[in-house]
PDB file of C-alpha atoms in Angstrom:
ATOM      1  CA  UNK A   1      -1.465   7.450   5.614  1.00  0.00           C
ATOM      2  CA  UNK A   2       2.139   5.465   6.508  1.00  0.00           C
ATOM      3  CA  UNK A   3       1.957   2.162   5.678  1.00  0.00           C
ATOM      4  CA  UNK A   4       4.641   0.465   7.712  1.00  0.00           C
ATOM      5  CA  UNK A   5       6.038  -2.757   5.875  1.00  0.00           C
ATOM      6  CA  UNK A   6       8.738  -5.242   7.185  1.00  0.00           C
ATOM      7  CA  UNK A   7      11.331  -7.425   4.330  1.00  0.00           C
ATOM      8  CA  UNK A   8      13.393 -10.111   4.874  1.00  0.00           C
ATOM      9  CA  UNK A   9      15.577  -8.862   1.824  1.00  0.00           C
ATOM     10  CA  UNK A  10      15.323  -5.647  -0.123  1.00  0.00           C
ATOM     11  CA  UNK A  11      12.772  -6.290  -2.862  1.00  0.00           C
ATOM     12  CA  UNK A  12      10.651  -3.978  -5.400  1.00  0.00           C
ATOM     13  CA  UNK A  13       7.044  -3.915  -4.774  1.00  0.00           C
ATOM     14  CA  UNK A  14       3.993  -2.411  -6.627  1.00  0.00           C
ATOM     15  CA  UNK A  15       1.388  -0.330  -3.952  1.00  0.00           C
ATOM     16  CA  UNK A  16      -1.898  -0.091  -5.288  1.00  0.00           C
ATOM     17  CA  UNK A  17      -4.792   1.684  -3.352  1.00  0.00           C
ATOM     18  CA  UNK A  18      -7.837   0.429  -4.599  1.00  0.00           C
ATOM     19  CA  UNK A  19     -11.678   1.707  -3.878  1.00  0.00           C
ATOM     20  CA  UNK A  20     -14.290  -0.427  -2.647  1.00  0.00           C
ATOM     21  CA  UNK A  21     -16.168  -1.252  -5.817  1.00  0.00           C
ATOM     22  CA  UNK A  22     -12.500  -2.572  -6.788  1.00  0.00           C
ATOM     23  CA  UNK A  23     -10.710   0.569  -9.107  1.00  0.00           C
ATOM     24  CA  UNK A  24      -7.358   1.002  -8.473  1.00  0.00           C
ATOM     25  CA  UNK A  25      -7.641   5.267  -7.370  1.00  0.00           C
ATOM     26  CA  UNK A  26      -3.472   5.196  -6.508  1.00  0.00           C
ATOM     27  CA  UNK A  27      -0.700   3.289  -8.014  1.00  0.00           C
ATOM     28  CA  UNK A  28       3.475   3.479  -7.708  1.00  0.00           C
ATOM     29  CA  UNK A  29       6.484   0.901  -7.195  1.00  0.00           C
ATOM     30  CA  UNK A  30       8.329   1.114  -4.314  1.00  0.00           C
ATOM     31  CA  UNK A  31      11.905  -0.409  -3.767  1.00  0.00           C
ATOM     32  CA  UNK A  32      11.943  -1.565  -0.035  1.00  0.00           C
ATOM     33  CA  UNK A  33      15.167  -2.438   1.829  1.00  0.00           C
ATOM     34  CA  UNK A  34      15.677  -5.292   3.975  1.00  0.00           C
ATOM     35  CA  UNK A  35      14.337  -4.634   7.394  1.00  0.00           C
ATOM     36  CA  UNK A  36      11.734  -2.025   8.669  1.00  0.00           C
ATOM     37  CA  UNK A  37      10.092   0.489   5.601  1.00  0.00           C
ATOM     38  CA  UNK A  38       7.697   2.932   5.153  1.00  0.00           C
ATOM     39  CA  UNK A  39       5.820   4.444   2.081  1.00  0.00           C
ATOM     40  CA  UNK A  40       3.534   7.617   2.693  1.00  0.00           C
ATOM     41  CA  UNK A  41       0.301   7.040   0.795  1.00  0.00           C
ATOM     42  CA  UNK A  42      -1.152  10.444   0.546  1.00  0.00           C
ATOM     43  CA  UNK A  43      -5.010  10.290   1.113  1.00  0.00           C
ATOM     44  CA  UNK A  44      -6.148  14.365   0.705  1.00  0.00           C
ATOM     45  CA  UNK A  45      -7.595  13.821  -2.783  1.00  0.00           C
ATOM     46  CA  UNK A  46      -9.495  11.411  -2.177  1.00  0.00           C
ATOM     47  CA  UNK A  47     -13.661  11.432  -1.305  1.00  0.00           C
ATOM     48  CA  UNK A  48     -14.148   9.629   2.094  1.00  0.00           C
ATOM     49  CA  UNK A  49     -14.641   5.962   2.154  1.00  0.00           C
ATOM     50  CA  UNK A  50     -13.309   2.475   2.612  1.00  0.00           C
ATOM     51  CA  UNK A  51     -10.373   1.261   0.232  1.00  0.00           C
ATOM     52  CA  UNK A  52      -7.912  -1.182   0.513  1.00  0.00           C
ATOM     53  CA  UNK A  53      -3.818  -0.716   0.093  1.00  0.00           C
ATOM     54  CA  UNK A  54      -2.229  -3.951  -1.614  1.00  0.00           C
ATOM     55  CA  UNK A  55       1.286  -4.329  -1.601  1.00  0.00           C
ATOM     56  CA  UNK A  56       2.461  -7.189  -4.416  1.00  0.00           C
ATOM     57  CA  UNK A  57       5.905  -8.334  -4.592  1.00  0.00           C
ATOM     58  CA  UNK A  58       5.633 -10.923  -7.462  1.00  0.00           C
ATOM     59  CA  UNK A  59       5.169 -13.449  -5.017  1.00  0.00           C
ATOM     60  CA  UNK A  60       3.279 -12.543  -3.024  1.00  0.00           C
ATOM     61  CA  UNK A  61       0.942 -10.157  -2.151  1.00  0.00           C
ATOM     62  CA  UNK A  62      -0.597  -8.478   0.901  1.00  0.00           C
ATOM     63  CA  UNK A  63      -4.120  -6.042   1.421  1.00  0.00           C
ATOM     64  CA  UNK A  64      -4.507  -4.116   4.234  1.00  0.00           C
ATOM     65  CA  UNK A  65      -8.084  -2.236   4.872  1.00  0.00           C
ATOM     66  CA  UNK A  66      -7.897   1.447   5.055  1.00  0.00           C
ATOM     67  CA  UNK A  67     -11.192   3.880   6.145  1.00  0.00           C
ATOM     68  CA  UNK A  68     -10.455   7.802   4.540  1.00  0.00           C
ATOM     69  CA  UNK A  69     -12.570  10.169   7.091  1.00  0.00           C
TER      70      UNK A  69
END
């Protein structure tokens, strides 16, 4: 999955993907630039279902709903 994420300033980020009974399954850091980004989540592993992708900055932090088929 591309997970397309827009900065006002280049920043470093942690990506989590996280199951729905709330384990994170995925984890990395991720240095965006300012402007337009994207990070490739790779999803081939994992067992169909519904999970959730949070990006945190320190900040703040945003969670995105994701459904593996």
């Amino acid at each position: 999955v591309n997970v397309r994420v827009i900065c006002e300033e280049a920043i470093n980020c942690d990506v989590n993907m996280i199951n729905n009974v709330g384990k994170t399954v995925k984890a990395f850091k991720v240095q965006y630039e300012q402007g337009e980004n994207f990070t490739t989540i790779p999803t081939d592993d994992l067992p169909q279902g519904i999970y959730f992708v949070k990006i945190d900055t320190g900040k703040e932090s945003y969670i995105q709903k994701l459904i593996v088929q």
